[in-house]
Coordinates of C-alpha atoms in Angstrom, one line a residue:
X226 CA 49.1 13.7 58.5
X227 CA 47.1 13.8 62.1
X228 CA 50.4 13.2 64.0
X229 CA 51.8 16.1 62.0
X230 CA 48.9 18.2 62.8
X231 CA 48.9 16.7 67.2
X232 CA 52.8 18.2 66.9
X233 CA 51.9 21.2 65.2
X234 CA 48.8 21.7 68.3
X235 CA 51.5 21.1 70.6
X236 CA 53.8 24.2 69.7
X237 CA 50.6 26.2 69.3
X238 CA 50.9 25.9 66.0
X239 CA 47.3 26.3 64.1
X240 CA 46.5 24.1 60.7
X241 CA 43.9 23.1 58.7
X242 CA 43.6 21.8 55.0
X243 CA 43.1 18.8 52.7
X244 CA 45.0 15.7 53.4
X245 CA 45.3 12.3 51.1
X246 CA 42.4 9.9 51.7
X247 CA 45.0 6.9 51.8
X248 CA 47.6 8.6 54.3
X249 CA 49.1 6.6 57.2
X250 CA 47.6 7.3 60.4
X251 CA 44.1 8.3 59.6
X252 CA 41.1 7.3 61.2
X253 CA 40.0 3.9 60.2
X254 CA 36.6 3.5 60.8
X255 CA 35.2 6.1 58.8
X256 CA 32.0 6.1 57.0
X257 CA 32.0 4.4 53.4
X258 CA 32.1 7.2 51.1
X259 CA 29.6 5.0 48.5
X260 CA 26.8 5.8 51.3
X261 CA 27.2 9.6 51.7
X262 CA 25.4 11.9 49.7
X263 CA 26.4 15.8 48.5
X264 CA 26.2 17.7 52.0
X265 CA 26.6 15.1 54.2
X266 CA 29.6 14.5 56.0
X267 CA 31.6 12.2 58.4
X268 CA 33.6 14.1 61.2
X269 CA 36.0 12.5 63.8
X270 CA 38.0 14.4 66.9
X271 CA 40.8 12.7 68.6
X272 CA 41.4 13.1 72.3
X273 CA 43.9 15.4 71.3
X274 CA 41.2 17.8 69.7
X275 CA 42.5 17.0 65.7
X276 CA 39.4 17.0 63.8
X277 CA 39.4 14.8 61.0
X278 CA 36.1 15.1 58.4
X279 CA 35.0 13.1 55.0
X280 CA 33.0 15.6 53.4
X281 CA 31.1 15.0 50.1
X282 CA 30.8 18.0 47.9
X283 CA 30.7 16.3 43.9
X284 CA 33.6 14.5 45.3
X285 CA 34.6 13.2 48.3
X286 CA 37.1 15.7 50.4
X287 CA 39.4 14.8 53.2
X288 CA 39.9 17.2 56.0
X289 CA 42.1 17.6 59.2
X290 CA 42.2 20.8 61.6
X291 CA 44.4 21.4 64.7
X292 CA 42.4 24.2 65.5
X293 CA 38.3 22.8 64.4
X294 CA 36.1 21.2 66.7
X295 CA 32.4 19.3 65.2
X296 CA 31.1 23.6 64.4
X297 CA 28.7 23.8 61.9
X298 CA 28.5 26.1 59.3
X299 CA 26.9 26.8 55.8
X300 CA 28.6 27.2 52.5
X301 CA 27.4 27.9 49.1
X302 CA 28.0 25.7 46.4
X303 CA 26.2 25.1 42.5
X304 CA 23.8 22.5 42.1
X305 CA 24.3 20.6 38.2
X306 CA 21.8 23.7 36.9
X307 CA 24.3 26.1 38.0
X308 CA 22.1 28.0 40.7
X309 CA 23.9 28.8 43.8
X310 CA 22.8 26.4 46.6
X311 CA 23.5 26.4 50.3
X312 CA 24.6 23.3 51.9
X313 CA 25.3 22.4 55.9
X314 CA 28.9 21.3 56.2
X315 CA 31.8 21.9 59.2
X316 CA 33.5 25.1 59.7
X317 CA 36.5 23.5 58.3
X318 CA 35.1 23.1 55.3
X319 CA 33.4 26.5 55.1
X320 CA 37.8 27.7 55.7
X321 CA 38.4 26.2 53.0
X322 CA 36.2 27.3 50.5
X323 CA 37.4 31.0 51.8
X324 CA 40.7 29.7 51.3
X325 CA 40.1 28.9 48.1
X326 CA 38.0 31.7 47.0
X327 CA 40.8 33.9 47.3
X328 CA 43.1 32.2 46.0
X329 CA 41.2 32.7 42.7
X330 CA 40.4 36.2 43.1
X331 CA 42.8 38.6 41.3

């Protein structure tokens, strides 16, 4: 949750993953995911610098970083054809996918 991750910044501490869209404590007034489209995202930072970001990718994915600000970055993703496609999204995001990349990787 964000007060897990404002603890965690305070015993230096760094985290950053995907956290439940309907968890207690996250930001309220958050763009309606019906109105975002792939690429586009919504990104929140709390006077305690946690970044919390609604991403849509072909879903909609919920981010929180200790350690993120509002960086940009670009990440590459398939379009429904199957080409590779570059999309602007936060550095959070663009973590993740690395994350995730090589977690699949043998």
């Amino acid at each position: 949750s964000v007060k897990l991750l404002k603890k965690l910044k305070m015993e230096q501490t760094l985290a950053c993953g995907t956290i439940r869209a309907n968890r207690i404590g996250n930001p309220k007034h958050m763009i309606n995911y019906k109105r975002l489209k792939r690429g586009e995202y919504d990104l929140r930072v709390s006077n305690t610098d946690v970044t919390y970001c609604k991403w849509k990718d072909n879903r909609i994915i919920h981010l929180a970083s200790n350690f993120h600000g509002s960086e940009k970055a670009t990440v590459k993703c398939k379009d429904k054809i199957g080409n590779r496609i570059e999309i602007k999204a936060p550095k959070t995001v663009q973590d993740l996918y690395l994350l995730y990349g090589r977690r699949r990787s043998p």
